[in-house]
Amino acid sequence: MAAYRADDDYDYLFKLVLIGDSGVGKSNLLSRFTKNEFNLESKSTIGVEFATRSIRVDDKVVKAQIWDTAGQERYRAITSAYYRGAVGALLVYDVTRHITFENVERWLKELRDHTDSNIVIMLVGNKADLRHLRAVSTEEAKAFAEREKTYFMETSALESLNVENAFTEVLTQIYHVVSRKALEVGDDPAALPKGQTINVGKDDVSALKKIGCCSA
Amino acid sequence: MDRSRGINDYEPGPVPSESRVDRYGFIKQNVSNSSAAEGLGKSREARRVRKWRKMIGVGGSDWKHYVRRKPHVVKRRIRKGIPDCLRGLVWQLISGSRDLLLMNPGVYEQLVIYETSASELDIIRDISRTFPTHVFFQQRHGPGQRSLYNVLKAYSVFDRAVGYVQGMGFLAGLLLLYMSEEDAFWLLVALLKGAVHAPMEGLYQVGLPLVQQYLFQFEHLVREHLPKLGEHFNREMINPSMYASQWFITVFSYSFPFPLALRIWDVFLFEGVKIVFKVGLALLKYCHDDLINLSFEKLIHALRNFPEDAMNPDILLPMAYSIK
């Protein structure tokens, strides 16, 4: 399942997935990014949800098709099918619940088992507004992200903190990989046909990851 | 009307006053509430209730006898909708949960009080995320939330292989609006273990095997009954797991208007899961001409946000019944 046809104008179409334990705030991160909404009375996600948003990177329009997945382990039977063809992932944990951070390792494995090895991954510590309840330190998460070569950011969907940055960073990194790759083969990146899945080149991403994470 | 402030001060949202709640107890989102049941004349509704009472007998004493003698009458009446004041009782009678309750005295209490469940934290996390706009479940640690927790915990102990799976809360929540905790628990058991119809537990077991099966079957039914739309979905790479998982997992109770969900449940409990497929097909059929012109992203949106007239039970259900 790659990215699907979209009808409006864009230069690039990237498929992203939102994964992580149940109740860490995936759906609210998505609604904050795509609709600038936060819902205190949100229901738990059953199955998958979907939303899109386009942003500008350099002078290009980059469109994200984002799949938000149910977090409970049992649902992976359905949701793992949605990892296929994803070029970016936001792996979310809740900074107030350490167990959700501990489970990140399993999510990473799940992700790497089901996606191209070059997928751009952002580790996201959500609910950073709950300062007095924090159970996962920034340093701990940062160290983990460096070890695992993923990007890292702390966010608050409630306070609209870093949400834009987290998604934009993932999309920008994918864009850089793709446009550089296209340049290398002497192609005009803008000439890529609409709706075609962008496969991120292997070498490019490892090069890119050495630049480091935590641009926040 | 008094507002029960205090406990609720903790909650960020405003506490709604009684008048902002619809007849089912949900906080009104907007003022477009012309549901079919409310449109029914008072005297007509009273006549219906009298007929139903006769059919049921005191506390359900005549029910089995009546169903045996006139199954078609019962089926027809249920399809028209069970009167709201009798719904809880009738649901228990048609689902077979009454018998389970009588055969297992004290079991529910045992499960709630003395057993512990590995799913307790999972359940707690979802409690406030189940029917969050219904007054009964809104109050943190209020009676609604406590009952919901108890039923789900009891079930997760009763069947440890299933435990607790997200989505079950909507089933339990819906039932709790019409019956006691213990009754709701046994109805859940009747459904998942298959007291009358095919067991539903496969919807929640590891691998969600029955969800996968139903989605597969639904895709084929779409192609069979609505070939043009099936072809269009195929071209646009739409598959039922993108929109229909919750239809099956929660029997339409997750995101559908409550009056419609209740009418579907009336038929679902009496006739079984077939009605879920039929309602799904009817929805697609009703919106066929719009859907056929939409591309992927708009399709996904449309399949999760059906127009209000499609959600009218008196329009949708007759369409569903006509699908063979």
XYZ file of C-alpha atoms in Angstrom:
540
model
C 0.000 0.000 0.000
C 1.860 3.038 -1.193
C 0.693 6.618 -1.255
C -2.534 7.055 -3.173
C -3.705 9.412 -5.840
C -4.442 12.881 -4.595
C -6.319 15.408 -6.630
C -4.965 18.791 -5.642
C -1.695 20.302 -6.674
C 1.547 19.178 -5.159
C 5.073 18.396 -6.201
C 5.680 15.522 -3.859
C 3.371 13.088 -2.120
C 4.684 11.314 0.959
C 2.990 8.657 3.024
C 3.507 8.911 6.777
C 2.350 6.721 9.642
C 1.673 7.642 13.240
C 2.419 4.809 15.614
C 2.966 4.250 19.313
C 1.167 2.940 22.373
C -2.480 3.547 23.011
C -3.321 6.883 24.627
C -0.080 8.729 23.857
C -1.896 11.322 21.763
C -1.400 10.216 18.171
C -4.847 11.280 17.004
C -4.559 14.695 18.600
C -1.121 15.234 17.074
C -2.680 14.472 13.725
C -5.665 16.761 14.197
C -3.407 19.529 15.516
C -1.213 19.271 12.441
C -3.924 18.843 9.814
C -6.782 20.896 11.273
C -5.194 22.847 14.103
C -7.655 21.190 16.450
C -7.264 19.476 19.788
C -10.094 17.409 21.175
C -10.245 16.825 24.919
C -13.113 14.426 24.383
C -11.515 12.255 21.771
C -12.429 8.598 21.471
C -9.858 5.857 21.259
C -9.031 5.099 17.628
C -10.515 1.894 16.287
C -8.558 0.640 13.285
C -7.052 3.490 11.274
C -7.729 7.149 10.585
C -6.506 9.268 7.726
C -5.751 12.921 7.076
C -3.656 15.038 4.752
C -1.869 18.335 4.699
C 0.431 20.108 2.301
C 3.364 22.216 3.325
C 5.956 24.188 1.413
C 9.575 23.041 1.438
C 11.944 25.289 -0.494
C 9.764 26.234 -3.418
C 7.978 22.922 -3.592
C 4.599 21.769 -2.320
C 4.974 18.627 -0.286
C 1.805 16.773 0.513
C 1.582 14.352 3.408
C -0.919 11.510 3.499
C -0.940 10.475 7.128
C -2.316 7.266 8.587
C -3.103 7.309 12.259
C -3.283 3.842 13.762
C -4.911 2.257 16.799
C -2.260 1.811 19.467
C -3.368 -1.350 21.185
C -1.139 -4.295 20.414
C -4.008 -6.471 19.240
C -4.750 -4.008 16.449
C -1.431 -4.499 14.752
C -3.112 -7.339 12.870
C -4.911 -4.598 10.939
C -2.645 -1.591 11.246
C 0.672 -3.105 10.189
C -0.623 -3.294 6.618
C -0.541 0.492 6.635
C 3.201 0.651 7.210
C 3.853 -0.545 3.700
C 5.053 2.183 1.404
C 5.446 4.686 4.209
C 8.465 6.931 3.769
C 8.169 8.577 7.148
C 6.947 7.684 10.615
C 6.245 9.535 13.817
C 6.776 7.104 16.657
C 4.990 8.636 19.600
C 5.341 8.021 23.326
C 3.878 9.846 26.313
C 6.505 11.673 28.408
C 4.376 11.052 31.510
C 4.217 7.273 31.102
C 7.600 5.585 31.046
C 6.193 2.301 29.810
C 5.175 3.951 26.538
C 8.806 4.950 26.078
C 10.048 1.469 26.905
C 7.748 0.102 24.223
C 9.302 2.349 21.589
C 11.879 -0.331 20.944
C 9.204 -2.817 19.970
C 7.518 -0.277 17.752
C 10.807 0.426 16.031
C 11.305 -3.228 15.350
C 7.759 -3.537 14.058
C 8.352 -0.541 11.808
C 11.658 -1.811 10.482
C 10.167 -5.228 9.828
C 7.414 -3.764 7.686
C 8.982 -0.798 5.915
C 11.860 0.127 3.695
C 15.014 0.455 5.740
C 15.397 4.061 4.627
C 12.219 5.332 6.214
C 12.656 8.630 8.061
C 11.655 8.133 11.680
C 10.937 10.817 14.232
C 10.705 9.799 17.872
C 8.081 12.052 19.443
C 7.673 12.584 23.183
C 4.163 13.981 23.428
C 2.291 15.643 26.339
C 5.347 17.765 27.157
C 2.958 20.320 28.685
C 2.441 18.024 31.693
C 5.706 19.140 33.256
C 4.896 18.055 36.808
C 4.058 14.526 35.633
C 7.077 13.931 33.465
C 8.493 10.405 33.707
C 10.823 10.314 30.719
C 13.665 12.824 30.650
C 14.612 14.616 27.478
C 18.173 13.352 27.801
C 17.129 9.735 28.075
C 14.980 9.956 24.960
C 17.583 11.947 23.083
C 20.250 9.349 23.819
C 17.939 6.607 22.647
C 17.150 8.458 19.442
C 20.833 8.965 18.716
C 21.542 5.318 19.308
C 18.723 4.271 17.033
C 19.507 6.963 14.467
C 16.072 8.501 14.538
C 15.123 12.125 14.813
C 13.676 13.300 18.086
C 11.371 16.003 19.344
C 9.151 16.659 22.319
C 5.719 17.979 21.551
C 2.460 19.050 23.088
C -0.573 18.615 20.899
C -2.574 20.443 23.576
C -0.368 23.528 23.608
C 0.501 23.258 19.965
C 4.145 22.964 20.896
C 6.517 21.591 18.257
C 3.764 19.704 16.438
C 4.272 21.686 13.286
C 8.030 21.284 13.656
C 7.901 17.537 14.111
C 5.850 16.868 10.995
C 7.647 19.491 8.955
C 11.019 18.095 9.932
C 10.076 14.605 8.838
C 8.671 15.838 5.546
C 11.670 18.082 4.923
C 14.103 15.269 5.571
C 12.262 12.974 3.206
C 12.180 15.766 0.656
C 15.919 16.330 0.942
C 16.680 12.689 0.451
C 14.415 12.464 -2.529
C 15.480 15.654 -4.250
C 19.146 14.947 -3.729
C 18.691 11.464 -5.051
C 16.920 12.822 -8.083
C 19.699 15.319 -8.698
C 22.294 12.610 -8.481
C 20.681 10.703 -11.277
C 20.349 13.965 -13.204
C 16.605 14.133 -12.892
C 14.393 17.050 -12.249
C 12.669 16.188 -8.982
C 9.624 18.181 -9.970
C 9.200 15.928 -12.946
C 8.365 12.944 -10.797
C 4.924 11.796 -11.748
C 2.148 12.622 -9.353
C 1.054 9.946 -6.988
C 4.107 7.852 -7.456
C 5.564 6.562 -4.254
C 8.844 8.119 -3.444
C 11.286 5.450 -2.462
C 13.983 6.840 -0.327
C 17.417 5.744 -1.456
C 19.417 3.673 0.961
C 22.724 5.517 0.951
C 21.146 8.902 1.105
C 19.397 8.300 4.354
C 22.347 6.856 6.169
C 24.321 9.872 5.016
C 21.566 12.095 6.197
C 21.285 10.497 9.572
C 24.923 11.197 10.304
C 24.094 14.859 10.224
C 22.425 14.161 13.507
C 19.074 14.409 15.116
C 17.367 16.792 17.478
C 17.086 19.777 15.268
C 14.585 21.103 17.773
C -31.651 22.138 36.685
C -28.835 21.783 39.157
C -25.409 21.322 37.825
C -23.384 18.794 39.732
C -20.271 20.864 39.959
C -17.452 19.903 42.263
C -16.076 16.710 40.815
C -16.525 18.215 37.427
C -14.509 21.328 38.155
C -11.555 19.187 37.344
C -12.822 18.653 33.832
C -11.806 21.303 31.375
C -15.033 21.370 29.396
C -18.154 23.146 30.530
C -20.800 21.032 32.227
C -23.813 20.971 29.993
C -27.220 21.824 31.301
C -30.040 19.343 30.861
C -31.550 21.082 27.857
C -28.410 20.640 25.815
C -28.751 16.881 26.050
C -30.744 14.933 23.479
C -33.305 12.291 24.401
C -30.558 9.668 24.558
C -28.326 11.646 26.906
C -25.743 12.862 24.418
C -24.581 16.461 24.514
C -26.133 18.118 21.504
C -23.540 19.060 18.920
C -25.834 21.194 16.818
C -29.546 21.778 16.800
C -30.689 19.421 14.094
C -32.559 16.820 16.010
C -35.436 15.554 14.012
C -34.810 11.893 14.583
C -37.504 9.533 13.465
C -38.439 8.372 16.934
C -38.999 11.923 18.106
C -41.198 12.565 15.109
C -43.508 9.742 16.102
C -46.792 10.981 17.482
C -47.223 10.459 21.197
C -50.393 8.425 20.834
C -48.889 6.282 18.115
C -45.907 5.560 20.294
C -48.174 4.685 23.219
C -50.088 2.244 21.029
C -46.861 0.609 19.993
C -45.726 0.250 23.569
C -49.010 -1.393 24.510
C -48.662 -3.923 21.688
C -45.138 -4.661 22.760
C -46.073 -5.098 26.389
C -48.682 -7.627 25.427
C -46.171 -9.492 23.322
C -43.585 -9.608 26.094
C -45.767 -10.319 29.087
C -44.868 -9.329 32.622
C -41.073 -9.243 32.943
C -40.758 -11.189 29.696
C -42.869 -14.170 30.763
C -44.723 -14.516 27.454
C -41.838 -13.728 25.167
C -40.562 -17.169 24.239
C -44.029 -18.435 23.655
C -44.851 -15.500 21.410
C -41.659 -15.824 19.366
C -42.367 -19.500 18.773
C -45.923 -18.834 17.688
C -45.410 -15.736 15.603
C -41.770 -15.331 14.652
C -42.620 -13.195 11.633
C -44.607 -10.719 13.641
C -41.736 -10.378 16.083
C -39.215 -9.910 13.310
C -41.356 -7.267 11.606
C -41.915 -5.354 14.828
C -38.259 -5.431 15.769
C -37.351 -4.111 12.355
C -39.610 -1.157 13.002
C -37.680 -0.453 16.193
C -38.158 -1.597 19.773
C -39.832 1.082 21.948
C -37.108 2.813 23.905
C -38.700 2.125 27.279
C -38.676 -1.635 26.634
C -35.423 -1.851 24.754
C -33.256 -2.995 27.648
C -35.577 -5.833 28.560
C -36.179 -6.960 24.988
C -32.479 -6.922 24.188
C -31.894 -9.278 27.084
C -34.671 -11.562 25.933
C -33.613 -11.813 22.308
C -29.893 -12.145 22.998
C -30.305 -15.037 25.402
C -28.488 -13.103 28.126
C -31.409 -13.460 30.542
C -30.921 -17.214 30.615
C -27.178 -16.864 31.137
C -27.775 -14.565 34.076
C -30.204 -16.987 35.687
C -27.866 -19.907 35.179
C -24.901 -18.121 36.737
C -25.972 -16.441 39.949
C -23.227 -14.591 41.794
C -20.673 -15.083 39.049
C -20.572 -11.446 37.959
C -20.039 -10.212 41.495
C -17.230 -12.688 41.921
C -15.507 -11.469 38.767
C -15.836 -7.821 39.708
C -14.850 -7.985 43.337
C -12.417 -10.816 43.785
C -10.544 -11.231 40.537
C -7.800 -9.080 39.086
C -7.214 -8.537 35.417
C -4.063 -7.907 33.429
C -6.055 -5.402 31.388
C -7.038 -3.075 34.201
C -4.760 -0.223 33.158
C -5.745 -0.537 29.514
C -9.382 -0.371 30.465
C -8.929 2.638 32.722
C -7.132 4.530 29.992
C -10.045 4.088 27.630
C -12.888 4.727 30.052
C -12.998 8.474 29.505
C -12.543 7.898 25.797
C -15.748 5.905 25.451
C -18.867 7.900 24.568
C -17.113 11.032 25.908
C -20.077 13.193 24.924
C -22.665 11.231 26.852
C -23.726 12.606 30.227
C -23.668 9.193 31.876
C -20.031 8.600 31.002
C -18.742 12.142 31.235
C -18.180 12.503 34.919
C -14.772 11.317 35.971
C -15.183 8.354 38.323
C -18.941 8.858 38.152
C -21.395 5.951 38.140
C -21.252 5.576 34.367
C -17.496 5.284 34.217
C -17.436 2.929 37.177
C -20.016 0.598 35.648
C -18.195 0.620 32.353
C -14.962 -0.267 34.086
C -16.565 -3.077 36.066
C -18.200 -4.699 33.059
C -15.050 -4.566 30.971
C -12.870 -5.802 33.774
C -15.260 -8.627 34.537
C -15.236 -9.673 30.910
C -11.465 -9.530 30.670
C -11.318 -11.965 33.583
C -14.171 -14.114 32.331
C -12.362 -14.655 29.047
C -8.679 -14.084 29.559
C -7.842 -15.061 25.984
C -9.835 -12.095 24.745
C -9.120 -9.870 27.730
C -9.877 -6.281 26.864
C -9.719 -4.917 23.340
C -10.427 -1.344 22.304
C -13.898 -1.168 20.861
C -15.465 -3.470 23.433
C -16.088 -0.402 25.552
C -18.541 0.945 23.005
C -20.518 -2.287 23.128
C -20.565 -2.282 26.909
C -21.314 1.443 27.046
C -24.263 1.143 24.732
C -25.682 -1.719 26.782
C -25.188 0.137 30.064
C -27.479 2.889 28.878
C -30.288 0.341 28.847
C -29.593 -2.097 31.651
C -27.704 -2.810 34.862
C -24.035 -3.731 34.992
C -24.725 -7.381 35.555
C -27.268 -7.546 32.732
C -24.866 -5.735 30.419
C -22.099 -8.144 31.304
C -24.175 -11.199 30.470
C -25.347 -9.676 27.237
C -21.724 -9.120 26.317
C -21.065 -12.765 27.145
C -24.065 -13.861 25.076
C -22.743 -11.933 22.076
C -19.099 -12.895 22.291
C -19.730 -16.519 23.138
C -22.595 -16.877 20.704
C -25.619 -17.722 22.849
C -28.003 -17.274 19.937
C -25.998 -16.254 16.883
C -22.446 -16.778 15.684
C -19.956 -15.905 18.433
C -18.354 -12.469 18.083
C -15.242 -13.206 20.093
C -13.201 -13.641 16.908
C -13.507 -9.881 16.433
C -11.283 -9.419 19.475
C -9.032 -12.448 19.655
C -5.338 -12.211 18.807
C -4.996 -11.499 15.100
C -8.558 -10.165 14.969
C -9.478 -13.117 12.735
C -13.168 -12.350 12.429
C -12.524 -8.703 11.567
C -10.302 -9.841 8.737
C -12.892 -12.346 7.585
C -15.760 -9.864 7.664
C -13.753 -7.201 5.838
C -12.837 -9.728 3.179
C -16.453 -10.802 2.808
C -17.641 -7.230 2.744
C -15.275 -6.372 -0.076
C -16.696 -9.225 -2.105
C -20.252 -8.221 -1.332
C -19.528 -4.693 -2.531
C -18.256 -6.070 -5.824
C -21.261 -8.333 -6.133
C -23.984 -5.862 -5.195
C -22.410 -2.617 -6.385
C -20.048 -3.698 -9.161
C -19.367 -0.219 -10.504
C -18.476 1.098 -7.075
C -16.424 -2.000 -6.324
C -14.473 -1.371 -9.492
C -14.027 2.282 -8.560
C -12.790 1.373 -5.065
C -10.386 -1.022 -6.659
C -9.012 1.649 -8.976
C -8.663 4.120 -6.128
C -7.109 1.475 -3.879
C -9.802 1.751 -1.273
C -10.342 -1.316 0.851
C -12.841 -1.890 3.638
C -10.243 -1.849 6.415
C -9.961 1.894 5.742
C -13.538 2.580 6.707
C -15.446 -0.485 7.873
C -13.381 -2.080 10.666
C -15.207 -0.059 13.280
C -18.576 -0.994 11.769
C -17.914 -4.605 12.661
C -15.815 -4.174 15.798
C -18.363 -1.926 17.507
C -21.493 -2.818 15.520
C -21.923 0.789 14.382
C -21.830 2.159 17.911
C -18.484 3.988 17.547
C -19.309 6.902 15.326
C -22.855 6.593 14.065
C -25.752 8.707 15.295
C -27.205 7.046 18.345
C -30.805 6.681 17.079
C -29.463 4.790 14.075
C -27.100 2.670 16.148
C -29.955 1.620 18.424
C -32.180 0.587 15.551
C -29.335 -1.426 14.074
C -28.769 -3.087 17.446
C -32.453 -4.037 17.698
C -32.144 -6.009 14.484
C -28.583 -7.167 15.111
C -29.525 -8.848 18.374
C -32.485 -10.623 16.818
C -31.146 -11.495 13.390
C -27.385 -11.570 13.805
C -24.391 -10.020 12.066
C -25.954 -10.096 8.590
C -27.569 -6.760 9.320
C -24.156 -5.165 9.779
C -23.220 -6.174 6.245
C -26.593 -5.047 4.940
C -26.424 -1.647 6.589
C -22.891 -1.205 5.280
C -24.013 -2.046 1.768
C -27.068 0.187 2.099
C -24.867 3.119 3.093
C -22.692 2.625 0.038
C -25.741 2.158 -2.143
C -27.386 5.305 -0.849
C -24.264 7.360 -1.548
C -23.323 5.408 -4.661
C -23.618 8.208 -7.200
C -21.537 10.575 -5.104
C -18.897 8.053 -4.162
C -18.351 6.910 -7.706
C -17.058 10.356 -8.667
C -14.625 10.819 -5.811
C -10.927 10.161 -5.800
C -9.017 8.456 -3.018
C -8.702 11.177 -0.403
C -12.239 12.463 -0.796
C -13.511 8.908 -0.777
C -11.872 8.183 2.542
C -13.443 11.295 3.949
C -16.872 10.527 2.505
C -16.795 6.971 3.817
C -16.298 8.303 7.325
C -18.738 11.187 7.094
C -21.985 10.079 5.557
C -24.624 12.728 4.898
C -27.296 13.228 7.504
C -30.151 11.874 5.393
C -28.229 8.619 4.909
C -28.146 8.293 8.681
C -31.911 8.423 9.024
C -32.914 4.949 10.226
C -36.258 5.099 8.422
C -34.502 5.651 5.123
C -31.419 3.514 5.605
C -32.884 0.466 7.307
C -35.603 -0.338 4.747
C -32.853 -0.170 2.152
C -30.744 -2.529 4.220
C -33.637 -4.984 4.664
C -34.170 -5.121 0.908
C -30.639 -6.356 0.299
C -30.657 -10.115 -0.020
